[in-house]
Structures are given as structure tokens and as C-alpha cells.
Tab-separated table of C-alpha atoms in Angstrom:
chain	number	residue	atom	x	y	z
A	222	UNK	CA	51.972	135.205	-182.529
A	223	UNK	CA	51.323	137.782	-185.269
A	224	UNK	CA	50.391	136.865	-188.810
A	225	UNK	CA	52.655	137.529	-191.785
A	226	UNK	CA	50.335	140.422	-192.690
A	227	UNK	CA	50.946	141.946	-189.260
A	228	UNK	CA	54.676	141.933	-189.879
A	229	UNK	CA	54.318	143.409	-193.355
A	230	UNK	CA	52.537	146.354	-191.796
A	231	UNK	CA	55.113	146.693	-189.003
A	232	UNK	CA	58.308	146.485	-191.041
A	233	UNK	CA	59.731	148.942	-193.546
A	234	UNK	CA	61.799	147.936	-196.598
A	235	UNK	CA	64.967	149.301	-195.001
A	236	UNK	CA	64.508	146.981	-192.063
A	237	UNK	CA	64.108	143.690	-193.881
A	238	UNK	CA	67.008	142.267	-191.896
A	239	UNK	CA	64.403	141.260	-189.315
A	240	UNK	CA	61.405	140.532	-191.521
A	241	UNK	CA	60.782	137.211	-189.809
A	242	UNK	CA	61.173	138.366	-186.209
A	243	UNK	CA	58.965	136.343	-183.910
A	244	UNK	CA	57.374	134.308	-186.710
A	245	UNK	CA	56.885	130.601	-185.946
A	246	UNK	CA	58.687	127.912	-187.829
A	247	UNK	CA	56.645	126.347	-190.623
A	248	UNK	CA	57.130	122.642	-191.042
A	249	UNK	CA	56.643	121.244	-194.505
A	250	UNK	CA	55.824	117.701	-193.419
A	251	UNK	CA	55.030	115.254	-196.252
A	252	UNK	CA	54.028	112.316	-194.071
A	253	UNK	CA	52.256	112.072	-190.715
A	254	UNK	CA	54.548	111.778	-187.710
A	255	UNK	CA	54.001	109.951	-184.440
A	256	UNK	CA	51.783	112.705	-183.057
A	257	UNK	CA	49.634	112.832	-186.207
A	258	UNK	CA	48.980	109.103	-185.952
A	259	UNK	CA	47.927	109.140	-182.297
A	260	UNK	CA	44.199	109.479	-183.010
A	261	UNK	CA	44.264	106.732	-185.641
A	262	UNK	CA	46.018	104.357	-183.262
A	263	UNK	CA	43.477	105.146	-180.551
A	264	UNK	CA	40.571	104.265	-182.854
A	265	UNK	CA	42.372	101.063	-183.945
A	266	UNK	CA	42.751	99.995	-180.314
A	267	UNK	CA	39.036	100.703	-179.815
A	268	UNK	CA	38.141	98.725	-182.967
A	269	UNK	CA	36.032	101.702	-184.073
A	270	UNK	CA	35.961	101.040	-187.826
A	271	UNK	CA	33.911	104.121	-188.716
A	272	UNK	CA	36.289	106.431	-186.811
A	273	UNK	CA	39.319	104.659	-188.346
A	274	UNK	CA	38.079	105.321	-191.894
A	275	UNK	CA	37.211	108.915	-191.076
A	276	UNK	CA	40.667	109.513	-189.577
A	277	UNK	CA	42.351	107.881	-192.608
A	278	UNK	CA	40.475	110.247	-194.935
A	279	UNK	CA	41.547	113.228	-192.805
A	280	UNK	CA	45.187	112.156	-192.859
A	281	UNK	CA	45.159	111.631	-196.626
A	282	UNK	CA	43.724	115.126	-197.147
A	283	UNK	CA	46.343	116.622	-194.818
A	284	UNK	CA	49.192	114.557	-196.289
A	285	UNK	CA	48.364	113.953	-200.001
A	286	UNK	CA	51.716	112.265	-200.659
A	287	UNK	CA	51.132	109.682	-197.944
A	288	UNK	CA	49.588	106.291	-198.634
A	289	UNK	CA	48.490	104.238	-195.620
A	290	UNK	CA	49.961	100.710	-195.490
A	291	UNK	CA	47.803	97.810	-196.605
A	292	UNK	CA	48.166	96.328	-193.136
A	293	UNK	CA	47.175	99.054	-190.713
A	294	UNK	CA	48.552	97.002	-187.824
A	295	UNK	CA	52.014	98.079	-189.007
A	296	UNK	CA	51.165	101.595	-187.798
A	297	UNK	CA	50.781	100.271	-184.289
A	298	UNK	CA	54.457	99.302	-184.010
A	299	UNK	CA	55.523	102.216	-181.824
A	300	UNK	CA	58.941	102.964	-180.410
A	301	UNK	CA	59.245	102.445	-176.631
A	302	UNK	CA	58.808	105.710	-174.771
A	303	UNK	CA	62.144	105.148	-173.013
A	304	UNK	CA	63.980	105.531	-176.326
A	305	UNK	CA	62.269	108.845	-177.100
A	306	UNK	CA	62.803	110.102	-173.555
A	307	UNK	CA	66.512	109.295	-173.830
A	308	UNK	CA	66.793	111.453	-176.956
A	309	UNK	CA	65.072	114.382	-175.237
A	310	UNK	CA	67.333	113.869	-172.210
A	311	UNK	CA	70.418	114.108	-174.413
A	312	UNK	CA	69.074	117.324	-175.914
A	313	UNK	CA	68.488	118.757	-172.435
A	314	UNK	CA	72.095	117.855	-171.551
A	315	UNK	CA	73.260	119.743	-174.685
A	316	UNK	CA	74.699	116.514	-176.087
A	317	UNK	CA	73.435	117.182	-179.592
A	318	UNK	CA	75.774	114.744	-181.308
A	319	UNK	CA	74.618	112.048	-178.894
A	320	UNK	CA	70.967	112.907	-179.599
A	321	UNK	CA	71.509	112.577	-183.353
A	322	UNK	CA	73.263	109.249	-182.832
A	323	UNK	CA	70.373	108.044	-180.636
A	324	UNK	CA	67.897	109.051	-183.360
A	325	UNK	CA	69.889	107.066	-185.921
A	326	UNK	CA	70.114	104.050	-183.592
A	327	UNK	CA	66.371	104.119	-182.943
A	328	UNK	CA	65.667	104.331	-186.667
A	329	UNK	CA	67.840	101.275	-187.338
A	330	UNK	CA	66.133	99.309	-184.570
A	331	UNK	CA	62.634	100.358	-185.697
A	332	UNK	CA	62.813	100.734	-189.497
A	333	UNK	CA	59.243	102.035	-189.809
A	334	UNK	CA	59.879	104.810	-187.297
A	335	UNK	CA	60.987	108.308	-188.131
A	336	UNK	CA	61.552	111.141	-185.683
A	337	UNK	CA	58.594	113.477	-185.291
A	338	UNK	CA	58.785	117.087	-186.440
A	339	UNK	CA	58.475	118.103	-182.783
A	340	UNK	CA	61.582	116.113	-181.889
A	341	UNK	CA	63.622	117.437	-184.792
A	342	UNK	CA	62.504	121.003	-184.065
A	343	UNK	CA	63.449	120.635	-180.403
A	344	UNK	CA	66.919	119.412	-181.378
A	345	UNK	CA	67.487	122.113	-183.980
A	346	UNK	CA	66.210	124.865	-181.702
A	347	UNK	CA	68.332	123.726	-178.757
A	348	UNK	CA	71.454	123.710	-180.949
A	349	UNK	CA	70.694	127.181	-182.260
A	350	UNK	CA	70.036	128.482	-178.739
A	351	UNK	CA	73.383	127.151	-177.572
A	352	UNK	CA	75.189	128.725	-180.537
A	353	UNK	CA	73.412	132.044	-179.986
A	354	UNK	CA	74.320	132.084	-176.287
A	355	UNK	CA	77.958	131.380	-177.077
A	356	UNK	CA	78.082	134.131	-179.697
A	357	UNK	CA	76.585	136.682	-177.308
A	358	UNK	CA	78.968	135.719	-174.487
A	359	UNK	CA	81.942	135.920	-176.847
A	360	UNK	CA	80.874	139.351	-178.067
A	361	UNK	CA	80.577	138.027	-181.625
A	362	UNK	CA	77.701	140.311	-182.565
A	363	UNK	CA	77.534	139.485	-186.257
A	364	UNK	CA	77.388	135.753	-185.514
A	365	UNK	CA	74.636	136.265	-182.919
A	366	UNK	CA	72.601	138.292	-185.425
A	367	UNK	CA	73.106	135.687	-188.156
A	368	UNK	CA	71.967	132.835	-185.892
A	369	UNK	CA	68.867	134.712	-184.712
A	370	UNK	CA	67.895	135.729	-188.247
A	371	UNK	CA	68.237	132.152	-189.508
A	372	UNK	CA	66.212	130.719	-186.600
A	373	UNK	CA	63.089	132.869	-186.066
A	374	UNK	CA	61.774	130.471	-183.410
A	375	UNK	CA	64.551	131.736	-181.102
A	376	UNK	CA	62.690	135.034	-180.974
A	377	UNK	CA	59.323	133.794	-179.770
A	378	UNK	CA	57.639	135.476	-176.823
A	379	UNK	CA	58.526	132.450	-174.697
A	380	UNK	CA	62.203	133.202	-175.436
A	381	UNK	CA	61.938	136.985	-175.312
A	382	UNK	CA	65.338	137.336	-173.655
A	383	UNK	CA	66.843	136.277	-176.989
A	384	UNK	CA	65.024	139.100	-178.755
A	385	UNK	CA	66.268	141.594	-176.167
A	386	UNK	CA	69.820	140.337	-176.610
A	387	UNK	CA	69.475	140.570	-180.385
A	388	UNK	CA	68.388	144.196	-180.089
A	389	UNK	CA	71.406	144.860	-177.873
A	390	UNK	CA	73.698	143.394	-180.554
A	391	UNK	CA	72.276	145.834	-183.093
A	392	UNK	CA	72.617	148.730	-180.627
A	393	UNK	CA	76.245	147.837	-179.973
A	394	UNK	CA	76.837	148.030	-183.730
A	395	UNK	CA	75.133	151.425	-183.901
A	396	UNK	CA	72.163	150.037	-185.860
A	397	UNK	CA	69.304	151.586	-183.892
A	398	UNK	CA	66.834	151.059	-186.757
A	399	UNK	CA	67.223	147.266	-186.666
A	400	UNK	CA	67.046	147.250	-182.861
A	401	UNK	CA	63.725	149.084	-183.113
A	402	UNK	CA	62.439	146.465	-185.575
A	403	UNK	CA	63.054	143.846	-182.896
A	404	UNK	CA	61.280	145.912	-180.234
A	405	UNK	CA	58.340	146.499	-182.584
A	406	UNK	CA	58.121	142.771	-183.211
A	407	UNK	CA	57.829	142.123	-179.464
A	408	UNK	CA	55.304	144.947	-179.017
A	409	UNK	CA	53.124	143.539	-181.768
A	410	UNK	CA	53.415	139.907	-180.704
A	411	UNK	CA	53.610	139.440	-176.958
A	412	UNK	CA	50.884	139.945	-174.386
A	413	UNK	CA	52.756	139.493	-171.098
A	414	UNK	CA	52.588	142.929	-169.473
A	415	UNK	CA	55.919	142.547	-167.681
A	416	UNK	CA	57.602	141.634	-170.970
A	417	UNK	CA	56.067	144.652	-172.717
A	418	UNK	CA	57.101	147.059	-169.972
A	419	UNK	CA	60.652	145.718	-169.937
A	420	UNK	CA	60.751	146.029	-173.735
A	421	UNK	CA	59.589	149.642	-173.546
A	422	UNK	CA	62.312	150.349	-170.996
A	423	UNK	CA	64.980	148.765	-173.182
A	424	UNK	CA	63.813	150.518	-176.346
A	425	UNK	CA	64.701	153.920	-174.869
A	426	UNK	CA	68.331	153.194	-175.807
A	427	UNK	CA	67.398	153.331	-179.517
A	428	UNK	CA	64.098	155.184	-179.782
A	429	UNK	CA	63.344	158.886	-179.981
A	430	UNK	CA	60.223	160.292	-178.327
A	431	UNK	CA	58.039	159.675	-181.389
A	432	UNK	CA	59.215	156.089	-181.804
A	433	UNK	CA	58.771	155.458	-178.090
A	434	UNK	CA	55.185	156.740	-178.329
A	435	UNK	CA	54.477	154.427	-181.288
A	436	UNK	CA	55.775	151.424	-179.385
A	437	UNK	CA	53.781	152.293	-176.279
A	438	UNK	CA	50.616	152.841	-178.327
A	439	UNK	CA	51.032	149.424	-179.954
A	440	UNK	CA	51.382	147.838	-176.518
A	441	UNK	CA	48.326	149.640	-175.136
A	442	UNK	CA	46.208	148.399	-178.036
A	443	UNK	CA	47.503	144.867	-177.524
A	444	UNK	CA	46.958	144.812	-173.749
A	445	UNK	CA	44.319	147.463	-172.892
A	446	UNK	CA	44.185	146.474	-169.223
A	447	UNK	CA	47.803	147.574	-168.782
A	448	UNK	CA	47.474	151.024	-170.353
A	449	UNK	CA	47.949	152.819	-167.022
A	450	UNK	CA	51.200	151.021	-166.171
A	451	UNK	CA	52.505	151.458	-169.707
A	452	UNK	CA	51.678	155.152	-169.669
A	453	UNK	CA	53.534	155.772	-166.409
A	454	UNK	CA	56.631	154.069	-167.795
A	455	UNK	CA	56.366	155.917	-171.112
A	456	UNK	CA	56.259	159.335	-169.465
A	457	UNK	CA	59.175	158.436	-167.220
A	458	UNK	CA	61.199	157.443	-170.281
A	459	UNK	CA	60.135	160.583	-172.135
A	460	UNK	CA	61.641	162.556	-169.281
A	461	UNK	CA	64.991	160.984	-170.006
A	462	UNK	CA	64.603	161.865	-173.691
A	463	UNK	CA	63.954	165.508	-172.828
A	464	UNK	CA	60.412	165.312	-174.234
A	465	UNK	CA	57.195	166.770	-172.865
A	466	UNK	CA	54.907	164.312	-171.063
A	467	UNK	CA	51.925	162.966	-172.978
A	468	UNK	CA	48.384	163.080	-171.669
A	469	UNK	CA	47.882	159.351	-171.617
A	470	UNK	CA	45.274	156.823	-170.459
A	471	UNK	CA	45.531	156.149	-166.743
A	472	UNK	CA	47.947	159.037	-166.089
A	473	UNK	CA	46.509	162.508	-165.339
A	474	UNK	CA	48.775	165.090	-166.939
A	475	UNK	CA	49.067	166.958	-163.637
A	476	UNK	CA	50.903	163.953	-162.226
A	477	UNK	CA	53.085	163.316	-165.270
A	478	UNK	CA	56.788	164.174	-165.262
A	479	UNK	CA	57.316	167.906	-165.841
A	480	UNK	CA	60.456	167.912	-167.954
A	481	UNK	CA	59.876	170.326	-170.866
A	482	UNK	CA	63.295	171.606	-171.904
A	483	UNK	CA	64.256	174.741	-173.762
A	484	UNK	CA	65.506	174.636	-177.318
A	485	UNK	CA	69.289	174.781	-176.887
A	486	UNK	CA	71.052	178.054	-177.565
A	487	UNK	CA	74.180	178.290	-179.665
A	488	UNK	CA	76.531	175.473	-178.681
A	489	UNK	CA	79.419	176.224	-176.366
A	490	UNK	CA	82.650	174.293	-175.814
A	491	UNK	CA	82.190	171.301	-173.516
A	492	UNK	CA	82.847	172.108	-169.865
A	493	UNK	CA	83.250	169.432	-167.245
A	494	UNK	CA	83.217	169.628	-163.441
A	495	UNK	CA	86.640	170.193	-161.938
A	496	UNK	CA	86.201	167.359	-159.465
A	497	UNK	CA	83.351	164.944	-160.038
A	498	UNK	CA	82.324	163.045	-156.904
A	499	UNK	CA	83.551	159.460	-157.108
A	500	UNK	CA	80.293	157.894	-155.945
A	501	UNK	CA	77.928	159.185	-158.629
A	502	UNK	CA	75.331	156.582	-159.507
A	503	UNK	CA	76.512	154.047	-156.905
A	504	UNK	CA	73.944	152.448	-154.607
A	505	UNK	CA	74.916	152.976	-150.942
A	506	UNK	CA	75.438	149.948	-148.729
A	507	UNK	CA	72.320	149.017	-146.784
A	508	UNK	CA	73.207	148.679	-143.124
A	509	UNK	CA	70.390	146.308	-142.234
A	510	UNK	CA	67.779	144.239	-143.970
A	511	UNK	CA	64.469	146.096	-144.462
A	512	UNK	CA	61.977	145.574	-141.687
A	513	UNK	CA	59.553	143.917	-144.065
A	514	UNK	CA	61.951	141.114	-144.948
A	515	UNK	CA	63.447	138.341	-142.897
A	516	UNK	CA	61.379	137.005	-140.058
A	517	UNK	CA	58.330	139.101	-140.684
A	518	UNK	CA	58.052	138.595	-144.429
A	519	UNK	CA	57.833	134.859	-144.327
A	520	UNK	CA	55.614	134.369	-141.342
A	521	UNK	CA	51.951	133.627	-141.362
A	522	UNK	CA	49.880	132.129	-144.097
A	523	UNK	CA	48.567	135.168	-145.916
A	524	UNK	CA	49.247	135.807	-149.566
A	525	UNK	CA	50.570	132.570	-150.821
A	526	UNK	CA	49.962	129.580	-148.657
A	527	UNK	CA	52.172	130.451	-145.743
A	528	UNK	CA	55.731	129.773	-144.834
A	529	UNK	CA	57.890	129.766	-141.736
A	530	UNK	CA	59.949	132.672	-140.458
A	531	UNK	CA	63.723	132.661	-140.589
A	532	UNK	CA	65.382	131.118	-137.564
A	533	UNK	CA	65.966	133.375	-134.531
A	534	UNK	CA	69.747	132.988	-134.803
A	535	UNK	CA	69.719	134.134	-138.423
A	536	UNK	CA	67.444	137.055	-137.580
A	537	UNK	CA	69.727	138.110	-134.704
A	538	UNK	CA	72.813	137.978	-136.914
A	539	UNK	CA	71.113	140.067	-139.591
A	540	UNK	CA	69.820	142.657	-137.122
A	541	UNK	CA	73.294	142.924	-135.588
A	542	UNK	CA	74.884	143.421	-138.999
A	543	UNK	CA	76.931	140.234	-138.605
A	544	UNK	CA	76.719	139.362	-142.270
A	545	UNK	CA	79.306	136.562	-142.267
A	546	UNK	CA	77.516	134.684	-139.488
A	547	UNK	CA	74.232	135.189	-141.295
A	548	UNK	CA	75.731	133.737	-144.485
A	549	UNK	CA	77.202	130.783	-142.614
A	550	UNK	CA	73.889	129.986	-140.914
A	551	UNK	CA	71.978	130.104	-144.215
A	552	UNK	CA	74.573	128.310	-146.362
A	553	UNK	CA	72.295	125.304	-146.910
A	554	UNK	CA	69.000	127.183	-146.868
A	555	UNK	CA	66.148	125.761	-148.924
A	556	UNK	CA	63.130	127.781	-147.795
A	557	UNK	CA	62.468	130.995	-149.721
A	558	UNK	CA	62.376	132.992	-146.461
A	559	UNK	CA	65.905	131.915	-145.541
A	560	UNK	CA	67.199	132.391	-149.091
A	561	UNK	CA	65.816	135.938	-149.182
A	562	UNK	CA	67.454	136.731	-145.849
A	563	UNK	CA	70.720	135.283	-147.154
A	564	UNK	CA	70.369	137.601	-150.125
A	565	UNK	CA	70.227	140.657	-147.838
A	566	UNK	CA	73.245	139.424	-145.886
A	567	UNK	CA	75.207	138.836	-149.104
A	568	UNK	CA	74.147	142.286	-150.346
A	569	UNK	CA	75.493	143.949	-147.213
A	570	UNK	CA	78.614	141.774	-147.177
A	571	UNK	CA	79.592	143.083	-150.606
A	572	UNK	CA	78.762	139.889	-152.484
A	573	UNK	CA	76.266	141.149	-155.058
A	574	UNK	CA	76.394	138.175	-157.438
A	575	UNK	CA	75.392	135.786	-154.653
A	576	UNK	CA	72.758	138.264	-153.485
A	577	UNK	CA	71.301	138.445	-156.998
A	578	UNK	CA	71.066	134.652	-157.246
A	579	UNK	CA	69.391	134.435	-153.846
A	580	UNK	CA	66.889	137.221	-154.512
A	581	UNK	CA	65.958	135.713	-157.861
A	582	UNK	CA	65.401	132.322	-156.251
A	583	UNK	CA	63.378	133.776	-153.390
A	584	UNK	CA	61.249	135.875	-155.752
A	585	UNK	CA	60.480	132.852	-157.911
A	586	UNK	CA	59.648	130.551	-154.984
A	587	UNK	CA	58.126	132.888	-152.384
A	588	UNK	CA	55.011	131.529	-150.765
A	589	UNK	CA	53.435	134.880	-149.969
A	590	UNK	CA	53.134	138.198	-151.769
A	591	UNK	CA	55.084	140.204	-149.187
A	592	UNK	CA	58.163	138.012	-149.403
A	593	UNK	CA	57.956	138.030	-153.199
A	594	UNK	CA	57.776	141.824	-153.269
A	595	UNK	CA	60.606	142.359	-150.786
A	596	UNK	CA	62.843	139.849	-152.555
A	597	UNK	CA	62.213	141.632	-155.856
A	598	UNK	CA	63.125	144.882	-154.104
A	599	UNK	CA	66.438	143.352	-153.027
A	600	UNK	CA	66.952	142.065	-156.564
A	601	UNK	CA	66.442	145.553	-158.036
A	602	UNK	CA	68.856	147.166	-155.572
A	603	UNK	CA	71.454	144.494	-156.253
A	604	UNK	CA	71.103	145.013	-159.991
A	605	UNK	CA	71.749	148.703	-159.457
A	606	UNK	CA	74.898	147.875	-157.524
A	607	UNK	CA	75.982	145.747	-160.484
A	608	UNK	CA	75.023	148.618	-162.817
A	609	UNK	CA	72.348	146.471	-164.470
A	610	UNK	CA	70.138	149.521	-164.828
A	611	UNK	CA	67.782	148.276	-167.542
A	612	UNK	CA	67.246	145.001	-165.697
A	613	UNK	CA	66.492	146.853	-162.437
A	614	UNK	CA	64.024	149.078	-164.294
A	615	UNK	CA	62.259	145.995	-165.668
A	616	UNK	CA	61.922	144.578	-162.139
A	617	UNK	CA	60.581	147.912	-160.869
A	618	UNK	CA	58.064	148.109	-163.686
A	619	UNK	CA	56.703	144.635	-162.981
A	620	UNK	CA	56.594	144.705	-159.165
A	621	UNK	CA	54.012	146.314	-156.902
A	622	UNK	CA	56.548	147.904	-154.537
A	623	UNK	CA	55.609	149.885	-151.455
A	624	UNK	CA	55.845	153.650	-151.890
A	625	UNK	CA	59.213	153.839	-150.107
A	626	UNK	CA	60.638	150.916	-152.043
A	627	UNK	CA	59.549	152.389	-155.370
A	628	UNK	CA	60.919	155.788	-154.421
A	629	UNK	CA	64.329	154.331	-153.624
A	630	UNK	CA	64.590	152.048	-156.652
A	631	UNK	CA	63.305	154.529	-159.218
A	632	UNK	CA	65.416	157.370	-157.851
A	633	UNK	CA	68.505	155.166	-158.139
A	634	UNK	CA	67.566	154.313	-161.717
A	635	UNK	CA	67.095	157.978	-162.639
A	636	UNK	CA	70.363	158.855	-160.896
A	637	UNK	CA	72.324	156.204	-162.812
A	638	UNK	CA	70.716	157.009	-166.154
A	639	UNK	CA	71.316	160.716	-165.713
A	640	UNK	CA	75.003	160.234	-164.928
A	641	UNK	CA	75.412	157.779	-167.799
A	642	UNK	CA	73.722	160.184	-170.239
A	643	UNK	CA	76.000	163.006	-169.066
A	644	UNK	CA	79.099	160.866	-169.542
A	645	UNK	CA	77.957	160.048	-173.092
A	646	UNK	CA	77.595	163.747	-173.831
A	647	UNK	CA	73.800	163.502	-174.079
A	648	UNK	CA	73.270	166.596	-171.951
A	649	UNK	CA	69.597	167.275	-172.669
A	650	UNK	CA	68.756	163.679	-171.831
A	651	UNK	CA	70.791	163.939	-168.615
A	652	UNK	CA	68.881	167.093	-167.644
A	653	UNK	CA	65.607	165.270	-168.206
A	654	UNK	CA	66.646	162.437	-165.890
A	655	UNK	CA	67.879	164.822	-163.180
A	656	UNK	CA	64.679	166.882	-163.382
A	657	UNK	CA	62.577	163.746	-163.063
A	658	UNK	CA	64.731	162.669	-160.100
A	659	UNK	CA	63.928	165.988	-158.422
A	660	UNK	CA	60.224	165.689	-159.235
A	661	UNK	CA	60.102	162.162	-157.846
A	662	UNK	CA	62.061	162.766	-154.631
A	663	UNK	CA	61.296	166.442	-154.016
A	664	UNK	CA	65.005	167.272	-153.922
A	665	UNK	CA	68.204	166.793	-155.876
A	666	UNK	CA	71.524	165.815	-154.349
A	667	UNK	CA	74.278	168.395	-154.505
A	668	UNK	CA	76.522	166.276	-156.738
A	669	UNK	CA	73.685	165.681	-159.201
A	670	UNK	CA	72.728	169.353	-159.139
A	671	UNK	CA	76.317	170.284	-160.029
A	672	UNK	CA	76.242	167.808	-162.872
A	673	UNK	CA	72.901	169.203	-164.053
A	674	UNK	CA	74.425	172.691	-164.044
A	675	UNK	CA	77.244	171.523	-166.286
A	676	UNK	CA	74.716	169.726	-168.516
A	677	UNK	CA	72.868	173.043	-168.912
A	678	UNK	CA	76.159	174.741	-169.717
A	679	UNK	CA	77.218	172.150	-172.276
A	680	UNK	CA	73.808	172.222	-173.993
A	681	UNK	CA	73.972	175.994	-174.450
A	682	UNK	CA	71.607	176.963	-171.610
A	683	UNK	CA	74.009	179.324	-169.813
A	684	UNK	CA	71.302	181.213	-167.894
A	685	UNK	CA	69.971	178.026	-166.366
A	686	UNK	CA	73.497	176.845	-165.618
A	687	UNK	CA	74.325	180.103	-163.855
A	688	UNK	CA	71.106	179.910	-161.822
A	689	UNK	CA	71.874	176.335	-160.770
A	690	UNK	CA	75.455	177.155	-159.761
A	691	UNK	CA	74.369	180.336	-157.957
A	692	UNK	CA	71.806	178.404	-155.906
A	693	UNK	CA	74.436	175.841	-154.901
A	694	UNK	CA	76.990	178.588	-154.150
A	695	UNK	CA	74.492	180.398	-151.930
A	696	UNK	CA	73.828	177.194	-150.013
A	697	UNK	CA	77.502	176.376	-149.522
A	698	UNK	CA	80.302	178.292	-151.194
A	699	UNK	CA	83.164	176.029	-152.285
A	700	UNK	CA	86.019	176.362	-154.789
A	701	UNK	CA	84.005	174.041	-157.065
A	702	UNK	CA	80.852	176.234	-157.066
A	703	UNK	CA	82.965	179.367	-157.415
A	704	UNK	CA	84.743	177.976	-160.496
A	705	UNK	CA	81.479	176.690	-162.019
A	706	UNK	CA	79.717	180.026	-161.471
A	707	UNK	CA	82.633	181.945	-162.969
A	708	UNK	CA	82.541	179.723	-166.064
A	709	UNK	CA	78.775	180.113	-166.528
A	710	UNK	CA	78.914	183.923	-166.213
A	711	UNK	CA	81.628	184.465	-168.808
């Protein structure tokens, strides 16, 4: 966790709304709690008088307002562990009123006992987490922001999803500056590479190219071993922002995205395609599970301690495309191999929410690296089907996919982001995504090329628009290309 000085250097006066992002809670304890007294009790049980006196002096220095009792044996009257465990169990069950009542009951039964700061913090934090979750689900953005600001411990690296959700609340309110404060807090605090890469991906919704570079540089300094991965992601995101690639550590410039865009000419009235294809940005249905999943991915003992293959009947159903039979046969599956296969069957059966649950479970519990990778691949594709583009990008950034898997997932991400940028009227950003799609795949689909032509047109680049439409018209003349070309040549 960063020091207060670190945050003073990261934050600007205009962004004081998040001045305590990711700072730990500071307890102002006046008396030692149960944990503080553990060492003293140990020495008392050992009858080690010298250690007892030394520990008493330490406690009195740490807690000046505390006076040890004349009879030290009184300190040895501990509360049964069952009582404490019951309180924690009530907290885990989100029965906060019951937990507070149990604390009061325990205090009455053991008058010399008081709940430890750890226990009180756990209760307070669990209540705040529950309130924050409810506010986010209800779309009550101001309430979610208020709860997070009043409980900085919610935004620790261990609870980074809260910080991401907080940034999204700011973005939904049009407050990109405050969202960036949150992202900077994560960049300057956390060291998990996957968390940093996902944060960089998410920050592209609020950051310009300069701000993105600052975030990425902070992350590279914090985790030098990940500079190559961070640089690849940064240049991919810069493509979507319409910015030139940077010559970065671990990424030769010759291999970086080539997406330099012209300065736009005088603006022209917005022009839209006469008939946009209905399937833009939609992941096509996979007709069969990938060859690397199912029976082959879980067999053997390499990578993670082994694991059995899926049953022959399940494998036959999957290979035959009989998704319903596959789902029925794996309804009570427990092994990660079977759960992953069920995920592919649910994916193909048009049940993406079940597929996402299964792929997440299989990824978390896979017993070998191949199954873990292929399950993450299924998870990313399912997220794309659910239009969870940022989440799919985070999975892609943190998984060592095969070349073909990465090509498919990243091309789908670029496709979806390009279409979304176009629909928002961010034409230069859409062009950057479509250009990067073409660089990555070596081609650009006809529907995306048409959309890129209109993005050129709407951003004032009529010559490029005309060239794009002419190329498409020469390949296959249609009323759509004829109308687009006529518009660009006016």
C-alpha cells in the first residue's frame, strides 16, 4: 500500500474527492485488544517472568492510557473461541444485526472482554461492502461513491473490483477526472500484473493518450518484470485512441500498431451507412468445442497434477453438436474437465450466463495449464457474446493464449470497440480500432471496412473515405457501395 506522501504526489487539488483512495484504515486503539495480549498470555503460561515484564513495558509504551491490572491472572480470562467464531460466522452470513447482538451478549457474559479492532473492522467493512454492492446494482451512483469515499478500505488491492466499479460510477456521471484518480491510485498501489493490465484496459474509457502513457509508465516502474506485457497493451489501446505507437520496453516499434491518423479536415455533416449489417460486433456461434478442450485438455498429468478426461459419452455428444445431451450428461459435474466441457456446450446452446459460470469455475480449479488456458479462452469468448468487452480484454491480457486463440479474442475485442466508438460518434477512435484489427488479422471484413469508410467521411477525411468505398465497390459493386462512393465524391 502506498504512503500518504505517495498519494499527495499522485493527486491534484481538483481531485481531492478521492484523496484517500486505497489508503488503509488507521485504528486509534487506546487499549490492547485480544491480539495485542497474545504474547503476554503466552509468557504468563510459560511462567517466564523476565519476558512478562518486558512485554508489559512494551504494551505500556504502545498504549500509554492503559494500566495493567494488579492481578495479571485476570488477563488470562479469555472468551471461548466458539463465541468469536459465531460472530465471524454471522458476519459471513451478512447478518450484521445478529453479529452486533452476539458481540453485546459476549460482552455481558465476559465483562472484561471487548471486541478486538480486527473483529470490529471486519464487521464494519462487511457492512460497507454490502451497502456498496447494493448501490451499484441499483444504479445509485452517488450513494456508491459516498460509501467508497467514506470507507477507503473497500478500495484496497485485495478488493480491486470495488475500485474498478467506483471508477465506472464516475465515468457514468461524466467525471473522467475522478475516474482517472481511482485508476492512478491502483497503478501506484497494486503489484499484481493482471490487476494492472486490467486497470490499464479500463482506463482507456477516461484517459487520453498522454494520461494512458502516464498510467502505463507508473505501472512499469512498479512492476518492471511486466514492462513488455504492459507495453503491448498500451500500444493496442493507443490505437483505439488514434495515437501513434510509442517505442516502449519489450515492444520493438516495427511490431507496434501502425495507426497514425491524419489531422481531420474541416468537419462535414454526419453521414451514416444506409443499411448497417445487423451482426456488427457479435461473436459467431462456435459449432464445436475447440480441439484443445474436452477430452484432450484434461488428460494426462502434465502442467498441474493431472486430471481425468471427460467421459466418452460427453465427448461424443459435444463432437456431434448435441449440446442438450452434453448439458444433461454434465449436469452434476464436479471435475474441472467436465465443467469446462459443459461450458462449451452451454456456449453453443445459446446459454452464455451458464457458460460464463462454468468457464470461470473451470479456470479457477483446472489441474493443468492447458485446461486453464482453454477455459479462459471460452470465458473471454462468452464475455464477448455478453458484450462484456472490458472484462474479456482483461482475461486476454492475463492469459497466455495460443496464437490462434489470441487472434480470435483480440480481433473480436477490436471489432466490438470499433463499432461502439463509431456509434458514439468517436470516429477517429473507431478508425484506430479498425486499422488495428486489419493489422492484427491481415484483413478487414467488408462490413467493418464500410463502417471505417463512413468514419473517415464523418471525421473530415473525404479522400480516404472515397478510396475505401472505391476499393469495396471494385471488389463487389452494390447499391450500398454506389451510394457511399457518391456521397464521398460530392
